[in-house]
Coordinates of C-alpha atoms in Angstrom, one line a residue:
M27 CA 132.7 122.7 42.7
G28 CA 133.2 119.0 43.4
P29 CA 135.4 116.6 41.7
K30 CA 132.6 115.3 39.4
S31 CA 131.8 119.0 38.3
Q32 CA 135.4 119.9 37.7
L33 CA 136.1 116.7 35.6
A34 CA 132.8 117.8 33.6
W35 CA 134.0 121.4 33.3
I36 CA 137.5 119.9 32.1
S37 CA 136.0 117.8 29.4
K38 CA 133.8 120.5 28.1
T39 CA 137.0 123.0 28.0
L40 CA 138.9 120.2 26.1
H41 CA 136.4 119.4 23.3
P42 CA 132.9 120.8 22.7
C43 CA 131.4 117.5 22.5
F44 CA 128.9 115.1 24.4
Y45 CA 130.5 113.3 27.5
R46 CA 129.0 111.1 30.0
A47 CA 130.2 110.2 33.8
N48 CA 131.2 106.5 34.3
K49 CA 131.6 105.6 37.9
G50 CA 134.2 103.0 39.1
T51 CA 136.2 103.0 35.8
H52 CA 140.1 104.1 36.0
K53 CA 141.2 104.3 32.3
P54 CA 144.1 106.7 31.4
A55 CA 143.9 109.1 28.4
C56 CA 145.3 107.0 25.4
V57 CA 145.1 108.2 22.0
S58 CA 147.3 107.1 18.9
S59 CA 149.0 109.9 17.2
M60 CA 148.4 108.5 14.0
D61 CA 144.7 108.1 14.6
E62 CA 144.4 111.8 16.1
E63 CA 146.0 113.3 13.0
L64 CA 143.4 111.4 10.8
G65 CA 140.7 112.6 12.8
I66 CA 139.1 109.0 13.3
V67 CA 139.3 108.9 17.2
K68 CA 136.0 107.7 18.4
S69 CA 136.6 108.6 22.2
L70 CA 138.9 108.8 25.2
W71 CA 139.2 108.5 28.8
I72 CA 140.2 111.5 31.1
G73 CA 140.0 110.4 34.6
F74 CA 136.4 109.2 35.4
M75 CA 135.0 111.0 32.4
H76 CA 134.4 109.7 28.8
I77 CA 134.5 111.8 26.0
T78 CA 132.9 111.1 22.5
L79 CA 134.6 112.9 19.7
P80 CA 132.8 113.4 16.6
R81 CA 134.0 111.7 13.4
R82 CA 135.2 113.3 10.5
R83 CA 135.4 112.4 7.1
L84 CA 139.1 112.0 5.5
K85 CA 140.1 114.7 2.8
I86 CA 142.5 113.1 0.7
I87 CA 143.6 116.4 -1.3
P88 CA 144.8 119.2 1.0
K89 CA 143.0 122.7 0.2
S90 CA 146.2 124.0 -1.6
L91 CA 145.5 121.4 -4.2
N92 CA 141.9 123.1 -5.1
S93 CA 143.6 126.4 -5.9
D94 CA 144.9 127.2 -9.5
Y95 CA 148.5 128.1 -9.8
N96 CA 149.0 131.8 -9.6
G97 CA 152.8 132.0 -8.7
R98 CA 152.2 132.2 -5.0
N99 CA 151.2 128.7 -4.1
Q100 CA 154.0 127.7 -1.8
D101 CA 152.3 124.7 -0.8
M102 CA 152.0 123.3 -4.1
Q103 CA 155.6 124.1 -5.0
K104 CA 157.0 122.6 -1.8
L105 CA 154.9 119.2 -2.6
A106 CA 156.2 119.2 -6.1
Q107 CA 159.9 119.3 -4.9
S108 CA 159.2 116.5 -2.5
L109 CA 157.7 114.2 -5.2
F110 CA 160.0 114.0 -8.2
I111 CA 163.5 114.4 -6.7
D112 CA 166.7 112.2 -7.0
E113 CA 167.2 111.0 -3.4
D114 CA 170.6 110.4 -2.0
I115 CA 171.6 107.2 -1.0
G116 CA 173.5 108.2 1.9
A117 CA 176.8 107.5 3.3
E118 CA 178.7 104.4 3.2
H119 CA 178.1 102.5 6.6
G120 CA 178.4 105.7 8.5
E121 CA 175.0 107.6 7.9
G122 CA 173.4 108.9 11.0
F123 CA 172.3 111.7 13.0
E124 CA 174.0 114.4 15.0
T125 CA 172.8 116.3 18.1
F126 CA 174.3 119.2 20.0
R127 CA 174.0 119.0 24.0
P128 CA 175.8 121.0 26.9
R129 CA 178.3 118.1 27.3
G130 CA 179.1 118.3 23.4
P131 CA 177.9 116.9 20.0
L132 CA 176.5 113.3 20.3
K133 CA 176.7 111.3 16.7
V134 CA 174.1 108.7 16.5
D135 CA 175.5 106.4 13.7
V136 CA 174.6 102.9 12.6
D137 CA 177.0 101.4 15.0
Y138 CA 175.9 103.5 18.0
L139 CA 172.2 102.5 17.3
N140 CA 173.0 98.9 16.8
D141 CA 174.9 98.9 20.4
R142 CA 172.3 100.9 22.3
M143 CA 169.1 99.3 20.9
R144 CA 170.4 95.6 21.2
E145 CA 167.9 93.2 23.3
K146 CA 168.9 93.1 27.0
G147 CA 167.6 91.4 30.1
L148 CA 163.9 90.0 30.0
Q149 CA 163.8 91.4 26.4
R150 CA 166.3 88.6 25.3
I151 CA 164.3 85.9 26.9
R152 CA 161.0 87.4 25.1
Y153 CA 162.7 87.2 21.7
A154 CA 164.1 83.7 22.6
M155 CA 160.7 82.4 23.0
R156 CA 159.2 84.5 20.1
P157 CA 162.1 85.3 17.7
D158 CA 160.0 87.0 14.8
E159 CA 159.0 89.8 17.4
A160 CA 162.6 90.8 17.3
F161 CA 162.7 91.9 13.9
G162 CA 161.5 95.0 12.3
L163 CA 160.3 95.6 8.8
I164 CA 160.5 99.0 6.8
Y165 CA 158.5 99.4 3.4
S166 CA 159.1 101.8 0.9
W167 CA 155.9 103.2 -0.3
D168 CA 156.9 103.6 -4.1
N169 CA 156.1 100.7 -5.9
V170 CA 156.3 98.6 -3.0
L171 CA 153.0 99.3 -1.2
A172 CA 151.3 101.3 -4.3
D173 CA 151.8 101.2 -7.9
T174 CA 153.2 104.7 -8.0
R175 CA 155.0 103.9 -11.3
T176 CA 151.8 104.0 -13.2
L177 CA 150.6 107.0 -11.4
K178 CA 153.9 108.8 -12.3
L179 CA 153.4 107.9 -16.0
D180 CA 149.9 108.8 -16.1
A181 CA 150.4 112.3 -14.5
W182 CA 153.3 113.2 -17.3
K183 CA 150.9 111.9 -20.1
Q184 CA 147.9 114.0 -18.9
L185 CA 150.1 117.0 -18.5
A186 CA 151.5 116.7 -21.9
V187 CA 147.7 116.3 -23.3
E188 CA 146.6 119.6 -21.2
E189 CA 149.5 121.7 -22.2
G190 CA 149.6 120.3 -26.0
K191 CA 153.3 119.2 -25.7
P192 CA 154.8 116.2 -27.2
L193 CA 155.5 113.1 -25.3
K194 CA 157.0 109.9 -26.8
D195 CA 155.9 106.5 -25.7
D196 CA 159.0 104.7 -26.2
K197 CA 160.9 102.6 -23.6
E198 CA 163.9 105.0 -23.4
T199 CA 161.5 108.1 -22.7
V200 CA 159.5 106.2 -19.9
K201 CA 162.8 105.2 -18.3
H202 CA 163.7 108.8 -18.2
I203 CA 160.4 109.7 -16.6
L204 CA 160.9 107.1 -13.9
C205 CA 164.7 107.8 -13.1
M206 CA 165.2 111.5 -13.6
T207 CA 164.1 114.4 -11.6
S208 CA 161.3 116.7 -13.2
D209 CA 163.7 119.6 -13.7
Q210 CA 166.2 117.4 -15.6
L211 CA 163.4 115.8 -17.6
L212 CA 161.8 119.2 -18.6
R213 CA 165.1 121.0 -19.7
K214 CA 167.2 118.1 -21.1
V215 CA 164.9 115.4 -22.4
L216 CA 161.4 116.9 -22.9
R217 CA 162.6 120.5 -23.5
W218 CA 159.1 122.0 -22.7
V219 CA 160.2 125.8 -23.1
D220 CA 157.4 128.4 -22.6
P221 CA 158.1 132.0 -22.0
N222 CA 154.7 132.6 -20.2
K223 CA 155.0 129.2 -18.3
P224 CA 158.1 128.8 -16.2
T225 CA 159.4 125.5 -15.0
D226 CA 157.8 125.7 -11.6
Y227 CA 154.4 125.9 -13.4
F228 CA 154.8 122.5 -15.0
K229 CA 156.2 121.0 -11.8
A230 CA 153.2 122.5 -9.5
R231 CA 150.6 121.3 -12.1
L232 CA 152.1 117.8 -12.1
A233 CA 152.0 117.4 -8.6
K234 CA 148.4 118.3 -8.4
I235 CA 147.4 115.9 -11.2
Y236 CA 149.7 113.2 -9.2
Y237 CA 147.8 113.7 -6.1
E238 CA 144.4 113.7 -7.7
R239 CA 145.2 110.3 -9.0
L240 CA 146.8 109.3 -5.7
S241 CA 143.4 110.1 -4.1
K242 CA 141.7 107.2 -6.1
V243 CA 144.1 104.5 -5.5
K244 CA 142.2 102.0 -3.2
A245 CA 143.7 98.8 -4.0
P246 CA 147.1 97.7 -2.4
R247 CA 149.5 95.5 -4.2
E248 CA 148.8 91.8 -4.8
G249 CA 149.2 89.6 -1.8
L250 CA 150.3 92.7 0.4
K251 CA 147.1 92.4 2.7
E252 CA 147.6 88.7 3.4
W253 CA 151.3 89.3 4.0
L254 CA 150.7 92.1 6.5
E255 CA 148.1 90.2 8.4
A256 CA 150.4 87.2 8.7
L257 CA 153.1 89.6 10.2
S258 CA 150.7 91.1 12.6
T259 CA 149.4 87.6 13.9
A260 CA 153.2 87.0 14.5
G261 CA 154.0 90.2 16.2
V262 CA 156.3 91.8 13.9
P263 CA 156.0 95.5 13.8
C264 CA 156.2 97.2 10.3
A265 CA 157.0 100.8 9.2
V266 CA 156.4 102.9 6.0
A267 CA 159.2 105.2 4.6
S268 CA 158.3 107.9 2.0
S269 CA 159.0 111.3 0.7
L270 CA 155.2 112.1 0.6
D271 CA 153.7 114.3 3.4
R272 CA 152.2 113.0 6.5
F273 CA 148.6 113.7 5.7
N274 CA 148.4 112.3 2.2
L275 CA 150.3 108.9 3.2
L276 CA 148.1 108.2 6.3
A277 CA 145.0 109.0 4.1
A278 CA 146.2 106.7 1.5
L279 CA 147.1 104.0 3.8
Q280 CA 143.5 104.1 5.5
R281 CA 141.8 104.4 2.1
M282 CA 143.7 101.1 1.3
G283 CA 142.9 99.3 4.3
L284 CA 146.5 99.3 5.3
Y285 CA 146.7 101.6 8.2
K286 CA 146.1 99.2 11.0
Y287 CA 149.3 97.0 10.2
F288 CA 151.8 100.1 10.7
Q289 CA 153.1 101.2 13.8
A290 CA 155.4 104.2 12.5
V291 CA 155.7 106.4 9.5
V292 CA 158.7 108.4 8.2
T293 CA 157.4 111.3 5.9
Q294 CA 158.3 114.5 4.6
E295 CA 157.8 116.3 7.8
D296 CA 160.5 114.2 9.6
G297 CA 163.3 116.3 7.5
M298 CA 165.6 113.1 6.5
D299 CA 168.1 114.3 3.9
S300 CA 168.7 110.6 2.3
M301 CA 167.3 107.1 2.0
A302 CA 169.7 105.7 4.6
Q303 CA 168.4 108.4 7.3
R304 CA 165.0 107.6 6.5
F305 CA 165.5 103.9 7.2
L306 CA 167.3 104.5 10.4
S307 CA 164.6 106.8 11.6
A308 CA 162.2 104.0 10.8
A309 CA 164.1 101.6 12.8
V310 CA 164.2 104.0 15.8
K311 CA 160.5 104.4 15.8
L312 CA 160.2 100.9 15.7
D313 CA 162.5 100.5 18.6
R314 CA 164.6 97.6 16.6
P315 CA 168.4 97.9 16.1
P316 CA 169.2 98.6 12.5
S317 CA 170.9 95.0 12.2
K318 CA 167.6 93.3 13.0
C319 CA 165.7 95.4 10.3
I320 CA 164.4 94.3 6.9
V321 CA 163.7 96.9 4.0
F322 CA 161.3 96.2 1.3
E323 CA 162.5 98.0 -2.0
D324 CA 162.2 97.8 -5.7
D325 CA 164.9 100.0 -6.4
P326 CA 168.8 99.1 -6.4
R327 CA 169.7 102.4 -4.8
G328 CA 167.5 101.6 -2.0
I329 CA 169.0 98.3 -1.5
A330 CA 172.3 99.9 -1.2
A331 CA 170.9 102.3 1.2
A332 CA 169.6 99.4 3.5
H333 CA 173.0 97.6 3.4
N334 CA 174.8 100.6 4.3
C335 CA 172.6 100.8 7.4
S336 CA 173.3 97.2 8.2
M337 CA 169.9 96.1 7.3
K338 CA 168.7 93.2 5.2
A339 CA 167.0 93.9 1.8
V340 CA 164.1 92.2 0.1
A341 CA 163.7 93.2 -3.4
L342 CA 160.5 93.4 -5.2
I343 CA 160.8 92.5 -9.0
G344 CA 158.7 94.6 -11.3
S345 CA 160.1 98.1 -11.8
H346 CA 163.6 96.8 -12.4
P347 CA 164.5 93.5 -13.9
A348 CA 165.8 90.7 -11.6
Y349 CA 169.5 90.8 -12.8
E350 CA 169.6 94.6 -11.6
L351 CA 168.5 93.3 -8.1
T352 CA 171.0 90.8 -7.5
Q353 CA 172.4 92.6 -4.3
A354 CA 169.2 92.0 -2.4
D355 CA 169.3 89.3 0.2
L356 CA 166.1 88.1 -1.2
A357 CA 164.2 88.8 -4.6
V358 CA 160.4 88.0 -5.2
S359 CA 157.8 88.9 -7.8
S360 CA 154.9 89.4 -5.2
F361 CA 154.1 89.3 -1.5
S362 CA 152.2 86.0 -2.0
E363 CA 155.7 84.2 -2.3
L364 CA 156.8 85.3 1.2
S365 CA 156.1 83.6 4.4
V366 CA 157.1 84.6 8.1
I367 CA 159.9 81.8 8.2
N368 CA 161.7 83.6 5.4
L369 CA 162.6 86.3 8.1
R370 CA 164.5 84.0 10.2
R371 CA 166.4 82.5 7.1
L372 CA 167.7 86.1 6.2
F373 CA 169.5 85.9 9.7
A374 CA 170.7 82.4 9.6
N375 CA 174.1 83.2 8.5
K376 CA 174.7 86.0 10.6
G377 CA 178.4 86.4 12.0
A378 CA 179.7 84.4 9.0
E379 CA 178.8 87.0 6.2
F380 CA 180.8 89.3 4.2
M381 CA 182.7 92.1 6.5
D382 CA 181.6 90.0 9.7
L383 CA 184.4 89.9 12.5
Q384 CA 185.8 86.3 12.7
K385 CA 187.5 84.5 15.4
Q386 CA 191.0 83.2 14.3
T387 CA 193.4 80.9 15.8
A388 CA 196.9 82.5 16.8
E389 CA 199.8 80.7 15.0
K390 CA 202.2 81.6 17.6
K391 CA 202.0 80.0 21.0
P392 CA 202.0 82.2 24.2
P393 CA 205.2 82.3 25.8
K394 CA 205.6 80.2 29.0
R395 CA 205.1 81.9 32.4
R396 CA 208.0 81.9 34.7
I397 CA 207.3 81.5 38.4
T398 CA 209.4 84.1 40.2
T399 CA 208.0 83.5 44.0
D400 CA 209.8 80.7 45.8
T401 CA 207.5 77.5 46.2
V402 CA 207.4 75.1 49.2
S403 CA 208.3 71.6 48.2

């Protein structure tokens, strides 16, 4: 069997699809992991062979969402637990990860990442010529990239209509729906008690309604696409942090036309325990130190988590009023108010901000040195 026939056999074995030989071409196999998961890869190269992969249509809703609740739907319960939960902010400037190695445990915290991931060598020269590329932008999915506030309210209203339960439309109830977990809301506020339907039933049904409505969202926030296009032109890498599962998040980004602008995603499968850990994981995936990252949030708790990770925070006014977002480094009402130069201004006072180390002059003069050796006059 010659080299050409061997490569043909390899390509047939890897994937039952059409292939053709291309002489004189040397291209390595290069497939994006995000493209591979979505099933939108058109072709790849293996040695001298060009393999064309069949296109598949995206399925927004997993198969488990199409089945009725029967008490054994573990997938739906898992999705429900990740949707409407009260996330922890994280430790105050000490959040990180811990790995166990033969030499001993290694604690990867904020200071460790800032020290190990700082630019060095030729990278410093590159960032001096193109300073915008040194930054990393991290976007929260909820109410930043998509209007999940409306999705959550509509899901609760539809659930109340289906079950024939009362649901007030006043400001206090709306605030409870947006800020409380589903368990607290069902037991303490709404008090939906049904001996035939446990709390897990309402949570699973709520998650199904939420994902059904999420599958119909196609429009991003106002000015978001233009802002991401400007960042892409400037070479600034971006990431998304969300508690959704990876499949639904990537499908939503693809449907909204934002998939190509993000180089990394942090989802439920990453197993992060707090907001701060999710932001740190996004910084590692972007290969940027946390001190050079900017988090886009709409929640004061997310802003606190970003600052605990030594990151800058840009608040989006909408879900919370402006007076509740005063801790953010910058607050805007829409993405159309932003420009790439704003990123540099956020770091203009670096070294002179609160808790930064400062050089101080010593009040006492150093003692005079006494010469103890003989000198030749």
